[in-house]
Short mmCIF file of C-alpha atoms and ligand atoms in Angstrom, two decimals:
data_model
loop_
_atom_site.label_atom_id
_atom_site.label_comp_id
_atom_site.label_asym_id
_atom_site.label_seq_id
_atom_site.Cartn_x
_atom_site.Cartn_y
_atom_site.Cartn_z
CA MET A 1 18.12 -17.50 -0.72
CA ARG A 2 20.62 -16.15 1.79
CA ASP A 3 19.92 -12.52 0.85
CA ILE A 4 16.14 -12.99 0.76
CA ARG A 5 14.02 -11.81 3.65
CA ASN A 6 10.80 -10.37 2.18
CA ILE A 7 8.77 -12.52 -0.19
CA VAL A 8 5.65 -11.54 -2.17
CA ILE A 9 3.78 -14.36 -3.91
CA LEU A 10 1.11 -13.64 -6.55
CA THR A 11 -1.28 -16.48 -7.30
CA GLY A 12 -3.89 -16.92 -10.01
CA ALA A 13 -6.44 -19.42 -11.23
CA GLY A 14 -3.75 -21.93 -12.22
CA ILE A 15 -2.93 -22.71 -8.59
CA SER A 16 -6.50 -23.90 -8.02
CA ALA A 17 -6.83 -25.76 -11.34
CA GLU A 18 -5.69 -29.09 -9.90
CA SER A 19 -8.34 -28.71 -7.19
CA GLY A 20 -10.97 -28.64 -9.94
CA VAL A 21 -11.66 -24.89 -10.04
CA ALA A 22 -11.93 -23.64 -13.64
CA THR A 23 -9.35 -21.13 -14.90
CA PHE A 24 -10.56 -18.05 -16.78
CA ARG A 25 -8.81 -18.30 -20.10
CA GLY A 26 -9.51 -21.85 -21.16
CA PRO A 27 -8.93 -23.13 -24.68
CA ASP A 28 -12.52 -22.24 -25.69
CA GLY A 29 -12.14 -18.67 -24.37
CA LEU A 30 -15.15 -19.15 -22.11
CA TRP A 31 -15.31 -19.17 -18.33
CA GLU A 32 -17.51 -22.10 -17.40
CA GLY A 33 -19.60 -21.60 -20.52
CA HIS A 34 -19.94 -17.81 -20.23
CA ARG A 35 -18.13 -14.90 -21.82
CA VAL A 36 -16.37 -13.07 -18.96
CA GLU A 37 -18.03 -9.79 -19.97
CA ASP A 38 -21.48 -11.41 -19.52
CA VAL A 39 -20.87 -12.25 -15.88
CA ALA A 40 -17.88 -10.31 -14.54
CA THR A 41 -18.63 -6.65 -15.23
CA PRO A 42 -20.80 -4.05 -13.46
CA GLU A 43 -22.63 -3.60 -16.78
CA ALA A 44 -23.52 -7.30 -16.88
CA PHE A 45 -24.87 -7.05 -13.32
CA ALA A 46 -26.97 -4.01 -14.19
CA ARG A 47 -28.30 -5.72 -17.33
CA ASP A 48 -29.02 -9.17 -15.94
CA PRO A 49 -28.54 -9.40 -12.16
CA ALA A 50 -30.24 -12.79 -11.96
CA LEU A 51 -27.73 -14.35 -14.37
CA VAL A 52 -24.73 -12.85 -12.57
CA GLN A 53 -26.02 -13.80 -9.10
CA ALA A 54 -26.77 -17.36 -10.27
CA PHE A 55 -23.32 -17.64 -11.82
CA TYR A 56 -21.55 -16.62 -8.61
CA ASP A 57 -23.94 -18.65 -6.45
CA ALA A 58 -22.85 -21.70 -8.45
CA ARG A 59 -19.14 -20.81 -8.02
CA ARG A 60 -19.70 -20.35 -4.25
CA ALA A 61 -21.53 -23.68 -3.96
CA LYS A 62 -18.72 -25.37 -5.89
CA LEU A 63 -16.25 -24.37 -3.17
CA GLY A 64 -17.87 -26.97 -0.95
CA THR A 65 -16.85 -29.70 -3.40
CA VAL A 66 -13.16 -28.82 -3.86
CA GLU A 67 -10.12 -29.13 -1.62
CA PRO A 68 -6.77 -27.35 -1.39
CA ASN A 69 -4.07 -29.10 -3.42
CA ALA A 70 -0.35 -29.68 -2.85
CA ALA A 71 0.53 -26.17 -4.07
CA HIS A 72 -1.81 -24.43 -1.59
CA LYS A 73 -0.50 -26.66 1.19
CA ALA A 74 3.12 -25.94 0.32
CA LEU A 75 2.50 -22.17 0.42
CA ALA A 76 0.76 -22.57 3.78
CA ARG A 77 3.84 -24.39 5.05
CA LEU A 78 6.08 -21.60 3.75
CA ASP A 79 3.83 -19.02 5.42
CA ALA A 80 4.09 -20.88 8.73
CA GLU A 81 7.84 -21.46 8.60
CA TRP A 82 9.28 -18.43 6.77
CA PRO A 83 10.84 -16.14 9.39
CA GLY A 84 10.83 -12.99 7.24
CA GLU A 85 8.01 -10.97 5.74
CA LEU A 86 5.71 -12.87 3.42
CA LEU A 87 2.51 -11.91 1.62
CA ILE A 88 0.39 -14.10 -0.63
CA VAL A 89 -1.54 -11.79 -2.96
CA THR A 90 -4.17 -13.86 -4.68
CA GLN A 91 -6.33 -12.95 -7.66
CA ASN A 92 -8.49 -15.95 -6.77
CA VAL A 93 -11.87 -15.58 -5.15
CA ASP A 94 -11.85 -19.12 -3.71
CA ASP A 95 -10.80 -19.83 -0.12
CA LEU A 96 -8.29 -22.59 -0.82
CA HIS A 97 -5.22 -20.73 0.50
CA GLU A 98 -6.96 -20.18 3.83
CA ARG A 99 -8.31 -23.73 3.99
CA ALA A 100 -4.76 -25.01 3.42
CA GLY A 101 -3.76 -22.99 6.50
CA ALA A 102 -2.13 -19.88 5.00
CA ARG A 103 -2.61 -16.74 7.10
CA ARG A 104 -0.81 -13.96 5.32
CA VAL A 105 -3.24 -13.87 2.36
CA LEU A 106 -4.80 -10.87 0.64
CA HIS A 107 -7.63 -11.24 -1.95
CA MET A 108 -7.14 -8.41 -4.42
CA HIS A 109 -10.16 -9.47 -6.55
CA GLY A 110 -12.54 -10.13 -3.66
CA GLU A 111 -13.96 -13.35 -2.27
CA LEU A 112 -16.87 -15.63 -3.10
CA LYS A 113 -17.59 -16.04 0.60
CA SER A 114 -18.23 -12.34 1.10
CA ALA A 115 -21.23 -10.25 0.11
CA TRP A 116 -21.27 -6.48 -0.40
CA CYS A 117 -24.39 -4.59 0.60
CA LEU A 118 -25.15 -1.79 -1.83
CA ALA A 119 -27.48 -0.21 0.75
CA CYS A 120 -25.11 0.18 3.71
CA ASP A 121 -21.77 -0.48 1.93
CA GLY A 122 -20.95 -3.21 4.47
CA ARG A 123 -19.11 -6.44 3.66
CA ILE A 124 -20.43 -9.57 5.36
CA ALA A 125 -19.26 -13.17 5.44
CA TRP A 126 -21.60 -15.08 3.15
CA GLU A 127 -21.95 -18.83 2.53
CA GLN A 128 -25.43 -19.03 0.98
CA THR A 129 -27.02 -17.92 -2.29
CA LEU A 130 -27.63 -14.30 -3.28
CA ALA A 131 -29.96 -14.80 -6.27
CA ASP A 132 -32.97 -15.05 -3.97
CA GLY A 133 -32.43 -11.48 -2.71
CA PRO A 134 -31.66 -12.09 0.98
CA SER A 135 -31.52 -9.30 3.57
CA CYS A 136 -28.31 -7.69 4.75
CA VAL A 137 -27.64 -8.78 8.34
CA ALA A 138 -26.13 -5.37 9.07
CA CYS A 139 -28.82 -2.95 7.77
CA GLY A 140 -31.81 -5.20 7.04
CA GLU A 141 -32.29 -4.09 3.41
CA SER A 142 -33.21 -6.94 1.14
CA GLY A 143 -32.20 -7.59 -2.45
CA LEU A 144 -29.19 -5.26 -2.43
CA LEU A 145 -26.40 -7.72 -1.72
CA ARG A 146 -23.98 -8.38 -4.57
CA PRO A 147 -20.99 -10.71 -4.84
CA ASP A 148 -17.95 -9.08 -3.20
CA ILE A 149 -15.93 -9.64 -6.36
CA VAL A 150 -13.87 -7.07 -8.23
CA TRP A 151 -15.30 -6.98 -11.74
CA PHE A 152 -13.64 -5.62 -14.87
CA GLY A 153 -13.54 -1.86 -14.66
CA GLU A 154 -13.54 -1.86 -10.82
CA MET A 155 -10.58 -1.07 -8.58
CA PRO A 156 -8.80 -4.10 -7.04
CA TYR A 157 -8.75 -4.21 -3.24
CA ARG A 158 -5.97 -3.27 -0.85
CA MET A 159 -3.62 -1.85 -3.44
CA ASP A 160 -1.83 0.33 -0.84
CA GLU A 161 -0.83 -2.73 1.17
CA ILE A 162 0.20 -4.56 -1.98
CA ASP A 163 2.31 -1.63 -3.19
CA ALA A 164 4.03 -1.39 0.19
CA ALA A 165 4.86 -5.12 0.18
CA LEU A 166 6.11 -4.96 -3.42
CA ARG A 167 8.39 -2.05 -2.54
CA GLU A 168 10.01 -4.08 0.25
CA ALA A 169 10.16 -7.39 -1.64
CA ASP A 170 13.47 -9.18 -2.16
CA LEU A 171 11.79 -12.00 -4.07
CA PHE A 172 8.59 -11.96 -6.13
CA VAL A 173 7.03 -15.26 -7.16
CA SER A 174 4.11 -15.58 -9.59
CA ILE A 175 2.17 -18.84 -9.68
CA GLY A 176 -0.57 -19.97 -12.06
CA THR A 177 -1.49 -16.69 -13.66
CA SER A 178 -1.61 -15.81 -17.36
CA GLY A 179 -0.36 -12.25 -16.79
CA ALA A 180 -3.29 -10.92 -18.81
CA VAL A 181 -5.02 -8.74 -16.21
CA TYR A 182 -3.62 -5.52 -14.76
CA PRO A 183 -2.62 -4.27 -12.24
CA ALA A 184 -1.49 -7.76 -11.10
CA ALA A 185 0.22 -8.41 -14.43
CA GLY A 186 2.44 -5.36 -13.82
CA PHE A 187 3.73 -6.34 -10.36
CA VAL A 188 6.72 -8.17 -11.85
CA GLN A 189 7.90 -5.04 -13.66
CA THR A 190 7.54 -2.93 -10.49
CA VAL A 191 9.60 -5.28 -8.32
CA ARG A 192 12.19 -5.84 -11.02
CA TYR A 193 12.72 -2.12 -11.37
CA LEU A 194 13.25 -1.96 -7.60
CA GLY A 195 15.83 -4.77 -7.71
CA ALA A 196 13.94 -7.84 -6.47
CA ARG A 197 14.52 -11.31 -7.88
CA THR A 198 11.61 -12.78 -9.81
CA LEU A 199 10.40 -16.34 -10.41
CA GLU A 200 7.33 -17.65 -12.18
CA MET A 201 5.78 -21.10 -12.01
CA ASN A 202 3.10 -21.76 -14.61
CA LEU A 203 1.88 -24.40 -17.03
CA GLU A 204 3.10 -22.25 -19.91
CA PRO A 205 5.13 -19.03 -20.15
CA SER A 206 2.86 -16.16 -19.02
CA GLN A 207 2.38 -13.00 -21.06
CA GLY A 208 5.02 -11.27 -18.92
CA SER A 209 7.41 -14.19 -18.91
CA LEU A 210 10.36 -12.17 -20.21
CA PHE A 211 10.33 -10.04 -17.03
CA PHE A 212 11.09 -13.02 -14.79
CA ASP A 213 14.65 -14.04 -13.88
CA GLU A 214 13.49 -17.64 -13.88
CA SER A 215 10.47 -19.47 -15.35
CA ARG A 216 9.60 -22.96 -14.20
CA ILE A 217 7.09 -24.58 -16.52
CA GLY A 218 4.80 -27.29 -15.20
CA ARG A 219 1.95 -28.01 -12.82
CA ALA A 220 1.74 -25.95 -9.65
CA GLY A 221 1.07 -29.11 -7.65
CA ASP A 222 4.52 -30.39 -8.63
CA LEU A 223 6.55 -27.18 -8.88
CA VAL A 224 5.42 -25.30 -5.76
CA PRO A 225 6.11 -28.03 -3.17
CA ALA A 226 9.56 -28.60 -4.70
CA TRP A 227 10.31 -24.85 -4.61
CA VAL A 228 9.13 -24.50 -0.99
CA GLU A 229 11.35 -27.42 -0.01
CA GLU A 230 14.31 -25.62 -1.65
CA VAL A 231 13.51 -22.35 0.11
CA LEU A 232 13.18 -23.86 3.57
CA SER A 233 16.14 -26.25 3.40
P1 LIG B 1 -6.10 -17.28 -16.22
O1 LIG B 1 -7.16 -18.29 -16.50
O2 LIG B 1 -6.00 -16.09 -17.12
O3 LIG B 1 -4.68 -17.98 -16.26
C1 LIG B 1 -4.42 -19.16 -15.56
C2 LIG B 1 -2.99 -19.58 -15.86
O4 LIG B 1 -2.74 -20.75 -15.10
C3 LIG B 1 -2.73 -19.93 -17.33
O5 LIG B 1 -1.53 -19.29 -17.77
C4 LIG B 1 -2.56 -21.45 -17.31
O6 LIG B 1 -1.61 -21.91 -18.25
C5 LIG B 1 -2.06 -21.68 -15.90
N1 LIG B 1 -2.37 -23.02 -15.36
C6 LIG B 1 -3.43 -23.82 -15.61
N2 LIG B 1 -3.35 -24.95 -14.91
C7 LIG B 1 -2.22 -24.89 -14.17
C8 LIG B 1 -1.57 -25.74 -13.23
N3 LIG B 1 -2.09 -26.93 -12.90
N4 LIG B 1 -0.41 -25.34 -12.69
C9 LIG B 1 0.14 -24.14 -13.01
N5 LIG B 1 -0.41 -23.28 -13.90
C10 LIG B 1 -1.58 -23.64 -14.46
O7 LIG B 1 -6.29 -16.85 -14.70
P2 LIG B 1 -5.69 -15.59 -13.92
O8 LIG B 1 -4.35 -15.20 -14.46
O9 LIG B 1 -5.81 -15.88 -12.49
O10 LIG B 1 -10.27 -11.40 -12.50
O11 LIG B 1 -6.74 -14.48 -14.32
C11 LIG B 1 -6.59 -13.21 -13.77
C12 LIG B 1 -7.92 -12.56 -13.55
O12 LIG B 1 -8.70 -12.59 -14.75
C13 LIG B 1 -8.82 -13.26 -12.57
O13 LIG B 1 -8.53 -12.98 -11.22
C14 LIG B 1 -10.17 -12.76 -12.93
C15 LIG B 1 -10.07 -12.84 -14.42
O14 LIG B 1 -10.84 -12.00 -15.11
C16 LIG B 1 -11.45 -10.95 -12.07
O15 LIG B 1 -12.43 -11.62 -11.97
C17 LIG B 1 -11.40 -9.49 -11.74
#
C-alpha cells in the first residue's frame, strides 16, 4: 500500500445483503418477487405508476428496519482515517454507507430517500410514501414526484466526478457487485488501462473477475473489515 494514495471503491447490492437488503440477481432471477423490467424502467413507470411507486415505497420503508453491517462500518472507518483521496461510488439506493458514518459517498443510481419532481425538476429529501401523490415542497404540484432512482435506460448520476476519480485512482476496489450493469461494470477496465491496481471482494467471482489483480471470495462482512485493517496498519 506504500504507493497508494487515491482509492476508488465501487459497492453493489452484495455489501448490503448481510443487513437484510435483497440483491437484484437472486437465484430465482426476481427482485423481491418482481421482474426488474416491471419496476425499474421508465416504461414500467409510464405503464403502471402505482405498482412502481408502491414497490419503491416498500423499499424505502424497509430502510427503517435494517442497519449498516460490518462492511459498511469498515468502509466508514477507512473514509475517516485514510489520509489520501477516497471515493465510495455506490450503485445502492439505500443509505447504509451514510448511516455507518461514511462521508465521501456518491450514489450513481440515485437514492430511495430522495424524490424527483417531474414538474419543477427539483430533487427533495423524501422519507414518506409517493404512491399517494403528495405535493412537491418546492413547486407545490401534486402527483408528479417519482423515485429519484436511475432506471434501466437512464443515465447514471455524477459520471463526470466518477470519471475524474477513476482517472486519478491508484487502487480500485469492487465490493458486492455482480458486474452485470454498465457503466459501473466497466470501471475496472478503465482503471486497469490507466495503471491502477484492482481488487474485488464478492461472494462469487463477478462477471468481470478476470480484470482484477486480486479476487477475494467470501462475505463482505468478513472480507471488508479484514482488508481495511490491512490497509490502515
Ligand atoms: P447484483 O444483485 O447484480 O449482484 C450482487 C452481488 O453481490 C452478487 O455477485 C452476489 O454474489 C454478491 N453478494 C451477495 N451477498 C454477498 C455478501 N454477503 N458479501 C459479498 N457479496 C455478496 O447487484 P448489483 O451488482 O449491485 O441498478 O446490481 C447492479 C445494478 O443492477 C443495481 O444498482 C441496480 C440493478 O439493476 C439499478 O437499479 C439502475
